């Protein structure tokens, strides 16, 4: 299936995203590289190591050999590893941990340079070929939109850990956020248990401000407007919305930043169960 967004634009936004992450970590000393992030068990170093692993895997590379001077980690025993994707992620992170932050950044730059070249050389048939992705079997181009979202979220993970503000809007943020909000109707119905007939509005402020209307009628879907008043309207900043959906924080930690009008019980249940990313 041909993608509905421009291929050249997506590749360019991916390149910009990779550059933004490079600029964010380049000034770090070794102590700052090891700053804990909101992701269980991972530091800033580990977040970038994960990105190196994913982009390396897309190039067909295998994880480095285990460093014999360090103890082996049983990654399957880690409490936050719940599937085979997480196992592979942890193997890459664990194998790269003995490196210094500066060496990891060199590794990252080499991998990203090769990924850029690979994307630039890819033909239409390869771009539109079905491939395995975190959201199932999709075209390679669709997978790259998922990659943009994933890398965008990891930029936020690193920035939040370091206490450094970054631009969350703009073209990169808009496309990444569009990928993110595409899953929200399903999450609202399945995890938030919004009943049939419910009408949910998210009124988002901040850098990615927008109003999202979700109607549950057999299944949950976006609509332009409701024929009747919303069952519940939930107001919050787009930055918090992204982090709740990413499981980076909980609604309980930010109740004073969330407004709920209408069915308060449904609204609270929804915001407490927004996390859906791996």
PDB file of C-alpha atoms in Angstrom:
ATOM      1  CA  UNK A   1       0.000   0.000   0.000  1.00  0.00           C
ATOM      2  CA  UNK A   2       1.373   3.431  -0.907  1.00  0.00           C
ATOM      3  CA  UNK A   3       1.928   5.690   2.107  1.00  0.00           C
ATOM      4  CA  UNK A   4      -0.217   8.790   2.518  1.00  0.00           C
ATOM      5  CA  UNK A   5       2.653  11.031   3.586  1.00  0.00           C
ATOM      6  CA  UNK A   6       5.626  12.301   1.623  1.00  0.00           C
ATOM      7  CA  UNK A   7       8.588   9.933   1.648  1.00  0.00           C
ATOM      8  CA  UNK A   8      11.292  12.593   1.210  1.00  0.00           C
ATOM      9  CA  UNK A   9       9.788  14.645   4.030  1.00  0.00           C
ATOM     10  CA  UNK A  10       9.730  11.677   6.387  1.00  0.00           C
ATOM     11  CA  UNK A  11      13.345  10.749   5.671  1.00  0.00           C
ATOM     12  CA  UNK A  12      14.380  14.363   6.211  1.00  0.00           C
ATOM     13  CA  UNK A  13      12.485  14.531   9.524  1.00  0.00           C
ATOM     14  CA  UNK A  14      14.167  11.319  10.668  1.00  0.00           C
ATOM     15  CA  UNK A  15      17.553  12.852   9.871  1.00  0.00           C
ATOM     16  CA  UNK A  16      16.606  16.001  11.797  1.00  0.00           C
ATOM     17  CA  UNK A  17      15.475  13.877  14.725  1.00  0.00           C
ATOM     18  CA  UNK A  18      18.736  11.974  14.828  1.00  0.00           C
ATOM     19  CA  UNK A  19      20.665  15.270  14.684  1.00  0.00           C
ATOM     20  CA  UNK A  20      18.591  16.716  17.542  1.00  0.00           C
ATOM     21  CA  UNK A  21      19.480  13.766  19.750  1.00  0.00           C
ATOM     22  CA  UNK A  22      23.162  14.077  18.806  1.00  0.00           C
ATOM     23  CA  UNK A  23      23.131  17.747  19.805  1.00  0.00           C
ATOM     24  CA  UNK A  24      21.432  16.906  23.106  1.00  0.00           C
ATOM     25  CA  UNK A  25      24.003  14.335  24.267  1.00  0.00           C
ATOM     26  CA  UNK A  26      27.192  15.704  22.675  1.00  0.00           C
ATOM     27  CA  UNK A  27      28.083  18.055  25.596  1.00  0.00           C
ATOM     28  CA  UNK A  28      27.676  15.404  28.311  1.00  0.00           C
ATOM     29  CA  UNK A  29      30.454  14.300  30.605  1.00  0.00           C
ATOM     30  CA  UNK A  30      30.583  10.700  31.803  1.00  0.00           C
ATOM     31  CA  UNK A  31      28.581  11.364  34.972  1.00  0.00           C
ATOM     32  CA  UNK A  32      25.748  12.983  33.020  1.00  0.00           C
ATOM     33  CA  UNK A  33      25.682  10.093  30.574  1.00  0.00           C
ATOM     34  CA  UNK A  34      24.789   7.840  33.496  1.00  0.00           C
ATOM     35  CA  UNK A  35      21.838   9.963  34.685  1.00  0.00           C
ATOM     36  CA  UNK A  36      18.785   7.749  35.366  1.00  0.00           C
ATOM     37  CA  UNK A  37      15.858   8.179  32.981  1.00  0.00           C
ATOM     38  CA  UNK A  38      12.131   7.541  33.466  1.00  0.00           C
ATOM     39  CA  UNK A  39      12.519   4.208  31.637  1.00  0.00           C
ATOM     40  CA  UNK A  40      12.961   1.306  34.104  1.00  0.00           C
ATOM     41  CA  UNK A  41      16.593   0.361  34.543  1.00  0.00           C
ATOM     42  CA  UNK A  42      17.858   2.761  31.886  1.00  0.00           C
ATOM     43  CA  UNK A  43      20.155   5.778  32.093  1.00  0.00           C
ATOM     44  CA  UNK A  44      20.629   8.429  29.408  1.00  0.00           C
ATOM     45  CA  UNK A  45      23.467   6.242  28.092  1.00  0.00           C
ATOM     46  CA  UNK A  46      21.138   3.266  27.898  1.00  0.00           C
ATOM     47  CA  UNK A  47      18.475   5.190  25.984  1.00  0.00           C
ATOM     48  CA  UNK A  48      21.009   6.087  23.295  1.00  0.00           C
ATOM     49  CA  UNK A  49      22.422   2.546  23.360  1.00  0.00           C
ATOM     50  CA  UNK A  50      18.900   1.268  22.671  1.00  0.00           C
ATOM     51  CA  UNK A  51      18.627   3.585  19.677  1.00  0.00           C
ATOM     52  CA  UNK A  52      22.001   2.403  18.411  1.00  0.00           C
ATOM     53  CA  UNK A  53      20.783  -1.169  18.753  1.00  0.00           C
ATOM     54  CA  UNK A  54      17.540  -0.601  16.853  1.00  0.00           C
ATOM     55  CA  UNK A  55      19.134   1.277  13.967  1.00  0.00           C
ATOM     56  CA  UNK A  56      21.954  -1.295  13.838  1.00  0.00           C
ATOM     57  CA  UNK A  57      19.388  -4.106  13.680  1.00  0.00           C
ATOM     58  CA  UNK A  58      17.717  -2.337  10.761  1.00  0.00           C
ATOM     59  CA  UNK A  59      21.083  -2.423   8.997  1.00  0.00           C
ATOM     60  CA  UNK A  60      21.389  -6.157   9.637  1.00  0.00           C
ATOM     61  CA  UNK A  61      24.059  -5.807  12.344  1.00  0.00           C
ATOM     62  CA  UNK A  62      24.306  -8.137  15.323  1.00  0.00           C
ATOM     63  CA  UNK A  63      24.951  -7.024  18.923  1.00  0.00           C
ATOM     64  CA  UNK A  64      28.615  -6.736  19.935  1.00  0.00           C
ATOM     65  CA  UNK A  65      30.154  -9.719  21.698  1.00  0.00           C
ATOM     66  CA  UNK A  66      29.857  -9.835  25.473  1.00  0.00           C
ATOM     67  CA  UNK A  67      32.739  -8.093  27.269  1.00  0.00           C
ATOM     68  CA  UNK A  68      34.437 -10.946  29.195  1.00  0.00           C
ATOM     69  CA  UNK A  69      35.580  -8.521  31.911  1.00  0.00           C
ATOM     70  CA  UNK A  70      31.973  -7.852  32.961  1.00  0.00           C
ATOM     71  CA  UNK A  71      29.393 -10.148  34.524  1.00  0.00           C
ATOM     72  CA  UNK A  72      26.759 -11.546  32.188  1.00  0.00           C
ATOM     73  CA  UNK A  73      23.228 -10.242  32.634  1.00  0.00           C
ATOM     74  CA  UNK A  74      20.221 -12.524  32.316  1.00  0.00           C
ATOM     75  CA  UNK A  75      18.099  -9.973  30.496  1.00  0.00           C
ATOM     76  CA  UNK A  76      15.042 -12.227  30.532  1.00  0.00           C
ATOM     77  CA  UNK A  77      15.034 -12.076  34.327  1.00  0.00           C
ATOM     78  CA  UNK A  78      14.719  -8.283  34.414  1.00  0.00           C
ATOM     79  CA  UNK A  79      11.278  -7.347  35.803  1.00  0.00           C
ATOM     80  CA  UNK A  80      10.532  -4.868  33.004  1.00  0.00           C
ATOM     81  CA  UNK A  81      11.358  -7.266  30.160  1.00  0.00           C
ATOM     82  CA  UNK A  82       8.029  -8.734  29.030  1.00  0.00           C
ATOM     83  CA  UNK A  83       8.496  -9.803  25.408  1.00  0.00           C
ATOM     84  CA  UNK A  84      11.059 -10.781  22.792  1.00  0.00           C
ATOM     85  CA  UNK A  85      11.423  -7.215  21.504  1.00  0.00           C
ATOM     86  CA  UNK A  86      12.405  -6.100  24.994  1.00  0.00           C
ATOM     87  CA  UNK A  87      14.882  -8.989  25.228  1.00  0.00           C
ATOM     88  CA  UNK A  88      16.657  -7.853  22.061  1.00  0.00           C
ATOM     89  CA  UNK A  89      16.636  -4.238  23.281  1.00  0.00           C
ATOM     90  CA  UNK A  90      18.247  -5.228  26.567  1.00  0.00           C
ATOM     91  CA  UNK A  91      20.907  -7.370  24.889  1.00  0.00           C
ATOM     92  CA  UNK A  92      22.068  -4.380  22.839  1.00  0.00           C
ATOM     93  CA  UNK A  93      22.007  -2.057  25.851  1.00  0.00           C
ATOM     94  CA  UNK A  94      23.857  -4.543  28.059  1.00  0.00           C
ATOM     95  CA  UNK A  95      26.554  -5.220  25.448  1.00  0.00           C
ATOM     96  CA  UNK A  96      27.170  -1.492  24.903  1.00  0.00           C
ATOM     97  CA  UNK A  97      27.253  -0.456  28.587  1.00  0.00           C
ATOM     98  CA  UNK A  98      31.017  -1.022  29.049  1.00  0.00           C
ATOM     99  CA  UNK A  99      31.696   1.778  26.527  1.00  0.00           C
ATOM    100  CA  UNK A 100      32.258   5.373  27.561  1.00  0.00           C
ATOM    101  CA  UNK A 101      29.635   7.928  26.635  1.00  0.00           C
ATOM    102  CA  UNK A 102      32.002   9.486  24.100  1.00  0.00           C
ATOM    103  CA  UNK A 103      32.583   6.116  22.434  1.00  0.00           C
ATOM    104  CA  UNK A 104      28.875   5.385  22.351  1.00  0.00           C
ATOM    105  CA  UNK A 105      28.286   8.710  20.613  1.00  0.00           C
ATOM    106  CA  UNK A 106      30.889   7.761  17.971  1.00  0.00           C
ATOM    107  CA  UNK A 107      29.068   4.449  17.518  1.00  0.00           C
ATOM    108  CA  UNK A 108      25.751   6.294  17.198  1.00  0.00           C
ATOM    109  CA  UNK A 109      27.105   8.688  14.571  1.00  0.00           C
ATOM    110  CA  UNK A 110      28.509   5.834  12.500  1.00  0.00           C
ATOM    111  CA  UNK A 111      25.242   3.882  12.625  1.00  0.00           C
ATOM    112  CA  UNK A 112      23.140   6.942  11.789  1.00  0.00           C
ATOM    113  CA  UNK A 113      25.382   7.829   8.843  1.00  0.00           C
ATOM    114  CA  UNK A 114      24.884   4.311   7.469  1.00  0.00           C
ATOM    115  CA  UNK A 115      21.136   4.459   8.074  1.00  0.00           C
ATOM    116  CA  UNK A 116      20.890   7.751   6.183  1.00  0.00           C
ATOM    117  CA  UNK A 117      22.768   6.266   3.265  1.00  0.00           C
ATOM    118  CA  UNK A 118      20.560   3.158   3.306  1.00  0.00           C
ATOM    119  CA  UNK A 119      17.349   5.206   3.280  1.00  0.00           C
ATOM    120  CA  UNK A 120      18.648   7.452   0.490  1.00  0.00           C
ATOM    121  CA  UNK A 121      19.492   4.398  -1.636  1.00  0.00           C
ATOM    122  CA  UNK A 122      16.188   2.630  -1.063  1.00  0.00           C
ATOM    123  CA  UNK A 123      13.927   2.182  -4.085  1.00  0.00           C
ATOM    124  CA  UNK A 124      10.156   2.514  -4.192  1.00  0.00           C
ATOM    125  CA  UNK A 125       9.614  -1.244  -4.084  1.00  0.00           C
ATOM    126  CA  UNK A 126      11.667  -1.575  -0.874  1.00  0.00           C
ATOM    127  CA  UNK A 127       9.917   1.426   0.710  1.00  0.00           C
ATOM    128  CA  UNK A 128       6.495  -0.060   0.056  1.00  0.00           C
ATOM    129  CA  UNK A 129       7.413  -3.668   0.892  1.00  0.00           C
ATOM    130  CA  UNK A 130       5.606  -5.257   3.840  1.00  0.00           C
ATOM    131  CA  UNK A 131       7.843  -5.749   6.867  1.00  0.00           C
ATOM    132  CA  UNK A 132       7.612  -6.633  10.550  1.00  0.00           C
ATOM    133  CA  UNK A 133       7.288  -3.643  12.878  1.00  0.00           C
ATOM    134  CA  UNK A 134       6.239  -2.909  16.484  1.00  0.00           C
ATOM    135  CA  UNK A 135       2.692  -2.312  15.195  1.00  0.00           C
ATOM    136  CA  UNK A 136       2.518  -5.455  13.095  1.00  0.00           C
ATOM    137  CA  UNK A 137       3.069  -6.114   9.400  1.00  0.00           C
ATOM    138  CA  UNK A 138       3.211  -2.746   7.610  1.00  0.00           C
ATOM    139  CA  UNK A 139       5.091  -1.150   4.740  1.00  0.00           C
ATOM    140  CA  UNK A 140       8.679  -0.113   5.397  1.00  0.00           C
ATOM    141  CA  UNK A 141       7.660   3.511   4.959  1.00  0.00           C
ATOM    142  CA  UNK A 142       4.986   3.151   7.621  1.00  0.00           C
ATOM    143  CA  UNK A 143       7.569   1.547   9.887  1.00  0.00           C
ATOM    144  CA  UNK A 144       9.793   4.601   9.463  1.00  0.00           C
ATOM    145  CA  UNK A 145       6.995   6.814  10.716  1.00  0.00           C
ATOM    146  CA  UNK A 146       6.919   4.612  13.829  1.00  0.00           C
ATOM    147  CA  UNK A 147      10.699   5.044  14.070  1.00  0.00           C
ATOM    148  CA  UNK A 148      10.297   8.826  13.997  1.00  0.00           C
ATOM    149  CA  UNK A 149       7.827   8.632  16.875  1.00  0.00           C
ATOM    150  CA  UNK A 150      10.089   6.291  18.856  1.00  0.00           C
ATOM    151  CA  UNK A 151      13.164   8.489  18.383  1.00  0.00           C
ATOM    152  CA  UNK A 152      11.132  11.616  19.228  1.00  0.00           C
ATOM    153  CA  UNK A 153       9.969   9.997  22.476  1.00  0.00           C
ATOM    154  CA  UNK A 154      13.535   9.037  23.333  1.00  0.00           C
ATOM    155  CA  UNK A 155      14.660  12.620  22.770  1.00  0.00           C
ATOM    156  CA  UNK A 156      12.081  13.609  25.391  1.00  0.00           C
ATOM    157  CA  UNK A 157      13.310  10.817  27.703  1.00  0.00           C
ATOM    158  CA  UNK A 158      16.867  12.141  27.522  1.00  0.00           C
ATOM    159  CA  UNK A 159      15.829  15.779  27.870  1.00  0.00           C
ATOM    160  CA  UNK A 160      13.601  15.041  30.872  1.00  0.00           C
ATOM    161  CA  UNK A 161      16.356  13.069  32.589  1.00  0.00           C
ATOM    162  CA  UNK A 162      18.826  15.898  32.066  1.00  0.00           C
ATOM    163  CA  UNK A 163      16.329  18.633  32.961  1.00  0.00           C
ATOM    164  CA  UNK A 164      16.859  20.282  29.579  1.00  0.00           C
ATOM    165  CA  UNK A 165      13.916  21.780  27.629  1.00  0.00           C
ATOM    166  CA  UNK A 166      13.595  20.843  23.956  1.00  0.00           C
ATOM    167  CA  UNK A 167      11.242  21.853  21.160  1.00  0.00           C
ATOM    168  CA  UNK A 168       8.342  19.399  21.224  1.00  0.00           C
ATOM    169  CA  UNK A 169       6.332  20.934  18.389  1.00  0.00           C
ATOM    170  CA  UNK A 170       7.350  21.738  14.830  1.00  0.00           C
ATOM    171  CA  UNK A 171       7.276  19.322  11.880  1.00  0.00           C
ATOM    172  CA  UNK A 172       9.071  16.492  13.719  1.00  0.00           C
ATOM    173  CA  UNK A 173       6.793  16.712  16.711  1.00  0.00           C
ATOM    174  CA  UNK A 174       3.661  17.022  14.590  1.00  0.00           C
ATOM    175  CA  UNK A 175       4.311  13.831  12.619  1.00  0.00           C
ATOM    176  CA  UNK A 176       5.519  11.895  15.666  1.00  0.00           C
ATOM    177  CA  UNK A 177       2.490  13.035  17.659  1.00  0.00           C
ATOM    178  CA  UNK A 178       0.158  12.046  14.831  1.00  0.00           C
ATOM    179  CA  UNK A 179       1.593   8.527  15.074  1.00  0.00           C
ATOM    180  CA  UNK A 180       1.093   8.589  18.828  1.00  0.00           C
ATOM    181  CA  UNK A 181      -2.527   9.801  18.860  1.00  0.00           C
ATOM    182  CA  UNK A 182      -3.500   7.203  16.270  1.00  0.00           C
ATOM    183  CA  UNK A 183      -3.520   4.599  19.068  1.00  0.00           C
ATOM    184  CA  UNK A 184      -5.488   6.630  21.603  1.00  0.00           C
ATOM    185  CA  UNK A 185      -9.051   5.567  20.587  1.00  0.00           C
ATOM    186  CA  UNK A 186      -8.141   1.899  21.070  1.00  0.00           C
ATOM    187  CA  UNK A 187      -6.494   2.676  24.416  1.00  0.00           C
ATOM    188  CA  UNK A 188      -9.511   4.676  25.614  1.00  0.00           C
ATOM    189  CA  UNK A 189     -11.887   1.821  24.799  1.00  0.00           C
ATOM    190  CA  UNK A 190      -9.743  -1.131  25.849  1.00  0.00           C
ATOM    191  CA  UNK A 191      -7.692   0.087  28.796  1.00  0.00           C
ATOM    192  CA  UNK A 192      -9.863   3.022  29.838  1.00  0.00           C
ATOM    193  CA  UNK A 193     -12.986   0.859  29.464  1.00  0.00           C
ATOM    194  CA  UNK A 194     -14.998   3.636  27.853  1.00  0.00           C
ATOM    195  CA  UNK A 195     -18.451   2.107  27.309  1.00  0.00           C
ATOM    196  CA  UNK A 196     -20.375   1.935  24.067  1.00  0.00           C
ATOM    197  CA  UNK A 197     -21.976   5.301  23.397  1.00  0.00           C
ATOM    198  CA  UNK A 198     -19.301   7.281  25.251  1.00  0.00           C
ATOM    199  CA  UNK A 199     -18.034  10.515  23.743  1.00  0.00           C
ATOM    200  CA  UNK A 200     -14.576  11.591  24.936  1.00  0.00           C
ATOM    201  CA  UNK A 201     -12.892  14.890  24.189  1.00  0.00           C
ATOM    202  CA  UNK A 202      -9.224  15.601  24.886  1.00  0.00           C
ATOM    203  CA  UNK A 203      -8.574  19.355  24.947  1.00  0.00           C
ATOM    204  CA  UNK A 204      -4.793  19.591  24.618  1.00  0.00           C
ATOM    205  CA  UNK A 205      -2.796  22.734  25.240  1.00  0.00           C
ATOM    206  CA  UNK A 206       0.943  23.313  24.842  1.00  0.00           C
ATOM    207  CA  UNK A 207       3.260  22.871  21.841  1.00  0.00           C
ATOM    208  CA  UNK A 208       1.035  20.270  20.153  1.00  0.00           C
ATOM    209  CA  UNK A 209      -2.314  21.791  21.100  1.00  0.00           C
ATOM    210  CA  UNK A 210      -5.408  20.296  19.481  1.00  0.00           C
ATOM    211  CA  UNK A 211      -8.857  18.965  20.305  1.00  0.00           C
ATOM    212  CA  UNK A 212      -9.478  15.247  19.870  1.00  0.00           C
ATOM    213  CA  UNK A 213     -13.004  13.832  19.768  1.00  0.00           C
ATOM    214  CA  UNK A 214     -13.405  10.067  20.252  1.00  0.00           C
ATOM    215  CA  UNK A 215     -16.712   8.296  19.891  1.00  0.00           C
ATOM    216  CA  UNK A 216     -17.304   4.717  21.025  1.00  0.00           C
ATOM    217  CA  UNK A 217     -19.879   3.057  18.804  1.00  0.00           C
ATOM    218  CA  UNK A 218     -19.057  -0.608  18.505  1.00  0.00           C
ATOM    219  CA  UNK A 219     -15.449   0.487  18.318  1.00  0.00           C
ATOM    220  CA  UNK A 220     -13.682   3.697  19.271  1.00  0.00           C
ATOM    221  CA  UNK A 221     -12.827   6.144  16.507  1.00  0.00           C
ATOM    222  CA  UNK A 222     -12.059   9.795  15.954  1.00  0.00           C
ATOM    223  CA  UNK A 223     -14.853  12.058  14.761  1.00  0.00           C
ATOM    224  CA  UNK A 224     -14.825  15.716  13.742  1.00  0.00           C
ATOM    225  CA  UNK A 225     -17.600  16.606  16.201  1.00  0.00           C
ATOM    226  CA  UNK A 226     -20.303  15.031  18.357  1.00  0.00           C
ATOM    227  CA  UNK A 227     -24.052  15.171  17.756  1.00  0.00           C
ATOM    228  CA  UNK A 228     -24.533  15.412  21.531  1.00  0.00           C
ATOM    229  CA  UNK A 229     -22.437  16.862  24.380  1.00  0.00           C
ATOM    230  CA  UNK A 230     -19.273  14.981  25.326  1.00  0.00           C
ATOM    231  CA  UNK A 231     -19.617  12.359  28.040  1.00  0.00           C
ATOM    232  CA  UNK A 232     -16.338  13.627  29.434  1.00  0.00           C
ATOM    233  CA  UNK A 233     -13.849  16.318  28.450  1.00  0.00           C
ATOM    234  CA  UNK A 234     -10.274  15.931  29.637  1.00  0.00           C
ATOM    235  CA  UNK A 235      -7.944  18.921  29.519  1.00  0.00           C
ATOM    236  CA  UNK A 236      -4.171  18.673  29.811  1.00  0.00           C
ATOM    237  CA  UNK A 237      -0.914  19.780  28.202  1.00  0.00           C
ATOM    238  CA  UNK A 238       0.257  17.848  25.138  1.00  0.00           C
ATOM    239  CA  UNK A 239       3.610  17.285  26.857  1.00  0.00           C
ATOM    240  CA  UNK A 240       1.926  15.494  29.746  1.00  0.00           C
ATOM    241  CA  UNK A 241      -0.377  13.622  27.340  1.00  0.00           C
ATOM    242  CA  UNK A 242       2.631  12.187  25.480  1.00  0.00           C
ATOM    243  CA  UNK A 243       4.347  11.129  28.671  1.00  0.00           C
ATOM    244  CA  UNK A 244       1.226   9.485  30.079  1.00  0.00           C
ATOM    245  CA  UNK A 245       0.709   7.568  26.830  1.00  0.00           C
ATOM    246  CA  UNK A 246       4.367   6.597  26.851  1.00  0.00           C
ATOM    247  CA  UNK A 247       4.148   5.311  30.424  1.00  0.00           C
ATOM    248  CA  UNK A 248       6.823   7.763  31.521  1.00  0.00           C
ATOM    249  CA  UNK A 249       4.753   9.090  34.422  1.00  0.00           C
ATOM    250  CA  UNK A 250       1.384   8.514  36.065  1.00  0.00           C
ATOM    251  CA  UNK A 251      -1.777  10.599  36.265  1.00  0.00           C
ATOM    252  CA  UNK A 252      -1.588  10.526  40.083  1.00  0.00           C
ATOM    253  CA  UNK A 253       1.615  12.567  39.919  1.00  0.00           C
ATOM    254  CA  UNK A 254      -0.093  15.288  37.853  1.00  0.00           C
ATOM    255  CA  UNK A 255      -3.722  15.460  38.982  1.00  0.00           C
ATOM    256  CA  UNK A 256      -3.430  19.224  39.518  1.00  0.00           C
ATOM    257  CA  UNK A 257      -2.512  19.590  35.821  1.00  0.00           C
ATOM    258  CA  UNK A 258      -5.531  17.664  34.490  1.00  0.00           C
ATOM    259  CA  UNK A 259      -9.110  18.948  34.291  1.00  0.00           C
ATOM    260  CA  UNK A 260     -12.091  16.643  33.925  1.00  0.00           C
ATOM    261  CA  UNK A 261     -15.581  17.853  33.043  1.00  0.00           C
ATOM    262  CA  UNK A 262     -18.579  15.536  32.837  1.00  0.00           C
ATOM    263  CA  UNK A 263     -18.272  11.880  33.857  1.00  0.00           C
ATOM    264  CA  UNK A 264     -15.446  12.250  36.387  1.00  0.00           C
ATOM    265  CA  UNK A 265     -15.152   8.518  37.066  1.00  0.00           C
ATOM    266  CA  UNK A 266     -14.700   7.720  33.370  1.00  0.00           C
ATOM    267  CA  UNK A 267     -12.266  10.609  32.956  1.00  0.00           C
ATOM    268  CA  UNK A 268     -10.097   9.474  35.848  1.00  0.00           C
ATOM    269  CA  UNK A 269     -10.109   5.885  34.597  1.00  0.00           C
ATOM    270  CA  UNK A 270      -9.009   6.997  31.153  1.00  0.00           C
ATOM    271  CA  UNK A 271      -6.108   9.207  32.291  1.00  0.00           C
ATOM    272  CA  UNK A 272      -4.922   6.494  34.669  1.00  0.00           C
ATOM    273  CA  UNK A 273      -4.770   3.963  31.833  1.00  0.00           C
ATOM    274  CA  UNK A 274      -3.311   5.912  28.901  1.00  0.00           C
ATOM    275  CA  UNK A 275       0.053   4.122  28.809  1.00  0.00           C
ATOM    276  CA  UNK A 276       0.352   1.878  25.770  1.00  0.00           C
ATOM    277  CA  UNK A 277       3.872   1.997  24.318  1.00  0.00           C
ATOM    278  CA  UNK A 278       6.329  -0.868  24.850  1.00  0.00           C
TER     279      UNK A 278
END
